[in-house]
Amino acid sequence: MGDDLVKALVDLDEDKVRDVVKSRLEAGDDPLGIMDDARKAMEVVGDRFAEGEYFIPELVFAGEILKDMTTAVKPYLNKASEQKYMGKVVLGTVAGDIHDIGKDIVGFMLDVNGFEVHDLGVDVPPRKFVEKVQETESPILALSGFLTLAYDSMKETVEALADAGLRDKVKVMIGGGQISDEIRAYTGADEFGKDAMAGVALAKKFIAAE
Amino acid sequence: MPVIKDISIEIGMEEVLRREGIDAGKDMRPRIKEALDEALEEAGSSGLIEPVAAYESYRSTGMSEAGVRLEGGGEITGSLIPEVFPGADGLVAMVCTIGQGLEDRVREHFENGEQMRGLMLDGIGSAAVDVLSIEACHRVMQSLSARGAAVSSPVNPGMPGLPLTEQAHILELARAGEIGVSLTSGGMLVPRKSASMVIGVGENMPRWTQEQVCAKCFLRKNCLYRVRPATRG
C-alpha cells in the first residue's frame, strides 16, 4: 500500500493519490504512516527534478498534490499524533531586489514539506529579517536574491544577525540566480541552494543537526 | 518621444514552456496543460497585458572603447556598443513594458494558493515582454528604414560590456517615465515585466538572432530563457 502511494505521488498521478489516501484512511491506516510515504515520494520527486527529468511545473504540481493530501489526512490525526512542523524558516528576498517567483516557489515547497514558513516578501532590509528571527525564534533564515547587488544585502543581513547575537543560533541559506559557493563564502551564509528542492534538503539538514 | 501602443501580443504555448525549462516536444501532464491553457486565456481576455514601448533616436557625437557620447549630452558607458556596432552614427534608446496588471495577478494567485496558475501566468508575462521587444524593434526598423537608415539588432543592459548600471541612462534617454517605467534603487525595472535596450543606427548595421545572443551570454548553461539550437528534424 505504501509503495502504491509513493509511486502515485512520484508519477504525479493526482487521482490515484486521492484514491489510495482515501482507501488507507478508511481502512484505519496510521495517518502518520501515510504522511511518511508522502515525504519519501517527495524526496524522489526532488531527485527527478535535480536530474532534469522534472521541471518547476512538475515540482509545483507535486507540491499541490501533497497539499491536498495533507488536507485529507489532517482530520484523522488526533491531538497526540497531530503533525508538528519540522521547523521554522524565515524567508525573504533581500534589500534592493524585488524578484519573487523563485522565493515564492521555495516558500511553497518548504511549506508542503512540513516547515512553518514566515515569508517577509521582497526588498527586505536586514533589520526586518533579524526582528522576525527574534520574534519567531526560527533556527533557519533563507535569503533569496537574483541581482549581483543582492550579494551585498545578503552579507549585510548575515552581519546584522551576528550583531544581534543570533549568528550561532541561526543557520543561513541563500539562493537565487547565479549563487555559488564563492558567493556563499562572501555573504557569510552557511549553505547555498541551487533550487527549491535543494532549499528543502538544506532546511531538513539544519533541523536534523540541531 | 515616439510611443508605440498598438502592438498585438500573441503568445504560443511553446514560448511559455521554454521559460519553465520544458521542451515543446515533451509530453505535458494534463494538469500542467490545463493550468497553462487557463493562464493563456486569463492573460488574453482580462486586459492583463498592456503593451507599450517608448523610444528616442540620438545622433552619436563620439564613440570610443569606453562607450558612446550622444547629442544633447547623453552618454552610454561600456565596451559593447563600440564593439558590436562601431559604424553607428546614432542610437535608439528604447523601453518596453506590458504594465503592472499581470504582475499583480501573479501575486494574487500565489497568495491564494494557486501556485501553478501564478507560475504559468508569470511565464506568459516574460514571453510577452520578449514578443513586445521584438515587435517594437521591428517597428523602429520600419520607421528608420523609411528615412533611409539601417538599424542593428538590440543590445540590453546586463549583457557583457553593457553594465546593468547603464539602464538608468537608457531609461532617461528613452523617457521611460512617460510610459510609467522606472528603476528601483537596486536597478530593477518597475513594472518588472519590462525591458530596455539600445539599437544602433547607421549603414550596414549588424543583426543577429536571439540564439546567437544566448550562445555568448555567461548564463548560457542554465538560463531558463535561453534559446538553444533547434534539435528537431
PDB file of N, CA and C in Angstrom, chain B residues 65-67 76-84 155-164 166 218:
ATOM      1  N   GLU B  65      36.362  53.252 -27.072  1.00  0.00           N
ATOM      2  CA  GLU B  65      36.268  51.912 -26.477  1.00  0.00           C
ATOM      3  C   GLU B  65      35.449  51.933 -25.191  1.00  0.00           C
ATOM      4  N   ALA B  66      35.384  53.112 -24.583  1.00  0.00           N
ATOM      5  CA  ALA B  66      34.694  53.207 -23.289  1.00  0.00           C
ATOM      6  C   ALA B  66      33.195  53.391 -23.434  1.00  0.00           C
ATOM      7  N   GLY B  67      32.732  53.737 -24.643  1.00  0.00           N
ATOM      8  CA  GLY B  67      31.298  53.937 -24.803  1.00  0.00           C
ATOM      9  C   GLY B  67      30.984  54.945 -25.888  1.00  0.00           C
ATOM     10  N   ILE B  76      26.386  56.649 -23.017  1.00  0.00           N
ATOM     11  CA  ILE B  76      26.221  55.264 -22.567  1.00  0.00           C
ATOM     12  C   ILE B  76      27.614  54.657 -22.457  1.00  0.00           C
ATOM     13  N   THR B  77      27.942  54.222 -21.266  1.00  0.00           N
ATOM     14  CA  THR B  77      29.278  53.693 -20.997  1.00  0.00           C
ATOM     15  C   THR B  77      29.287  52.173 -21.163  1.00  0.00           C
ATOM     16  N   GLY B  78      30.435  51.678 -21.636  1.00  0.00           N
ATOM     17  CA  GLY B  78      30.574  50.230 -21.789  1.00  0.00           C
ATOM     18  C   GLY B  78      31.147  49.904 -23.157  1.00  0.00           C
ATOM     19  N   SER B  79      31.821  48.779 -23.217  1.00  0.00           N
ATOM     20  CA  SER B  79      32.540  48.422 -24.450  1.00  0.00           C
ATOM     21  C   SER B  79      31.647  47.752 -25.494  1.00  0.00           C
ATOM     22  N   LEU B  80      30.445  47.343 -25.096  1.00  0.00           N
ATOM     23  CA  LEU B  80      29.633  46.536 -26.018  1.00  0.00           C
ATOM     24  C   LEU B  80      29.211  47.321 -27.263  1.00  0.00           C
ATOM     25  N   ILE B  81      28.731  48.543 -27.074  1.00  0.00           N
ATOM     26  CA  ILE B  81      28.219  49.307 -28.217  1.00  0.00           C
ATOM     27  C   ILE B  81      29.329  49.575 -29.241  1.00  0.00           C
ATOM     28  N   PRO B  82      30.488  50.124 -28.834  1.00  0.00           N
ATOM     29  CA  PRO B  82      31.556  50.301 -29.837  1.00  0.00           C
ATOM     30  C   PRO B  82      32.028  48.976 -30.436  1.00  0.00           C
ATOM     31  N   GLU B  83      31.865  47.902 -29.683  1.00  0.00           N
ATOM     32  CA  GLU B  83      32.332  46.597 -30.167  1.00  0.00           C
ATOM     33  C   GLU B  83      31.393  46.037 -31.238  1.00  0.00           C
ATOM     34  N   VAL B  84      30.076  46.124 -30.994  1.00  0.00           N
ATOM     35  CA  VAL B  84      29.156  45.452 -31.918  1.00  0.00           C
ATOM     36  C   VAL B  84      28.644  46.345 -33.050  1.00  0.00           C
ATOM     37  N   VAL B 155      20.826  45.560 -28.156  1.00  0.00           N
ATOM     38  CA  VAL B 155      21.637  45.059 -27.031  1.00  0.00           C
ATOM     39  C   VAL B 155      20.961  45.548 -25.745  1.00  0.00           C
ATOM     40  N   ASN B 156      21.097  44.751 -24.712  1.00  0.00           N
ATOM     41  CA  ASN B 156      20.398  45.068 -23.448  1.00  0.00           C
ATOM     42  C   ASN B 156      21.395  45.262 -22.310  1.00  0.00           C
ATOM     43  N   PRO B 157      21.089  46.164 -21.389  1.00  0.00           N
ATOM     44  CA  PRO B 157      21.945  46.293 -20.213  1.00  0.00           C
ATOM     45  C   PRO B 157      21.982  44.983 -19.435  1.00  0.00           C
ATOM     46  N   GLY B 158      23.158  44.649 -18.970  1.00  0.00           N
ATOM     47  CA  GLY B 158      23.329  43.360 -18.301  1.00  0.00           C
ATOM     48  C   GLY B 158      24.108  42.405 -19.180  1.00  0.00           C
ATOM     49  N   MET B 159      24.118  42.707 -20.509  1.00  0.00           N
ATOM     50  CA  MET B 159      24.967  41.895 -21.389  1.00  0.00           C
ATOM     51  C   MET B 159      26.433  42.255 -21.092  1.00  0.00           C
ATOM     52  N   PRO B 160      27.346  41.300 -21.310  1.00  0.00           N
ATOM     53  CA  PRO B 160      28.759  41.631 -21.087  1.00  0.00           C
ATOM     54  C   PRO B 160      29.145  42.864 -21.906  1.00  0.00           C
ATOM     55  N   GLY B 161      29.727  43.868 -21.247  1.00  0.00           N
ATOM     56  CA  GLY B 161      30.145  45.087 -21.937  1.00  0.00           C
ATOM     57  C   GLY B 161      29.102  46.196 -21.900  1.00  0.00           C
ATOM     58  N   LEU B 162      27.939  45.920 -21.363  1.00  0.00           N
ATOM     59  CA  LEU B 162      26.931  46.973 -21.176  1.00  0.00           C
ATOM     60  C   LEU B 162      26.351  46.797 -19.766  1.00  0.00           C
ATOM     61  N   PRO B 163      27.032  47.448 -18.797  1.00  0.00           N
ATOM     62  CA  PRO B 163      26.676  47.203 -17.383  1.00  0.00           C
ATOM     63  C   PRO B 163      25.219  47.531 -17.076  1.00  0.00           C
ATOM     64  N   LEU B 164      24.674  46.787 -16.127  1.00  0.00           N
ATOM     65  CA  LEU B 164      23.283  46.998 -15.716  1.00  0.00           C
ATOM     66  C   LEU B 164      23.070  48.423 -15.202  1.00  0.00           C
ATOM     67  N   GLU B 166      23.953  51.007 -16.534  1.00  0.00           N
ATOM     68  CA  GLU B 166      23.628  51.893 -17.659  1.00  0.00           C
ATOM     69  C   GLU B 166      22.129  51.948 -17.935  1.00  0.00           C
ATOM     70  N   PHE B 218      26.915  34.774 -20.427  1.00  0.00           N
ATOM     71  CA  PHE B 218      27.556  33.990 -19.369  1.00  0.00           C
ATOM     72  C   PHE B 218      26.556  33.134 -18.592  1.00  0.00           C
TER      73      PHE B 218
END
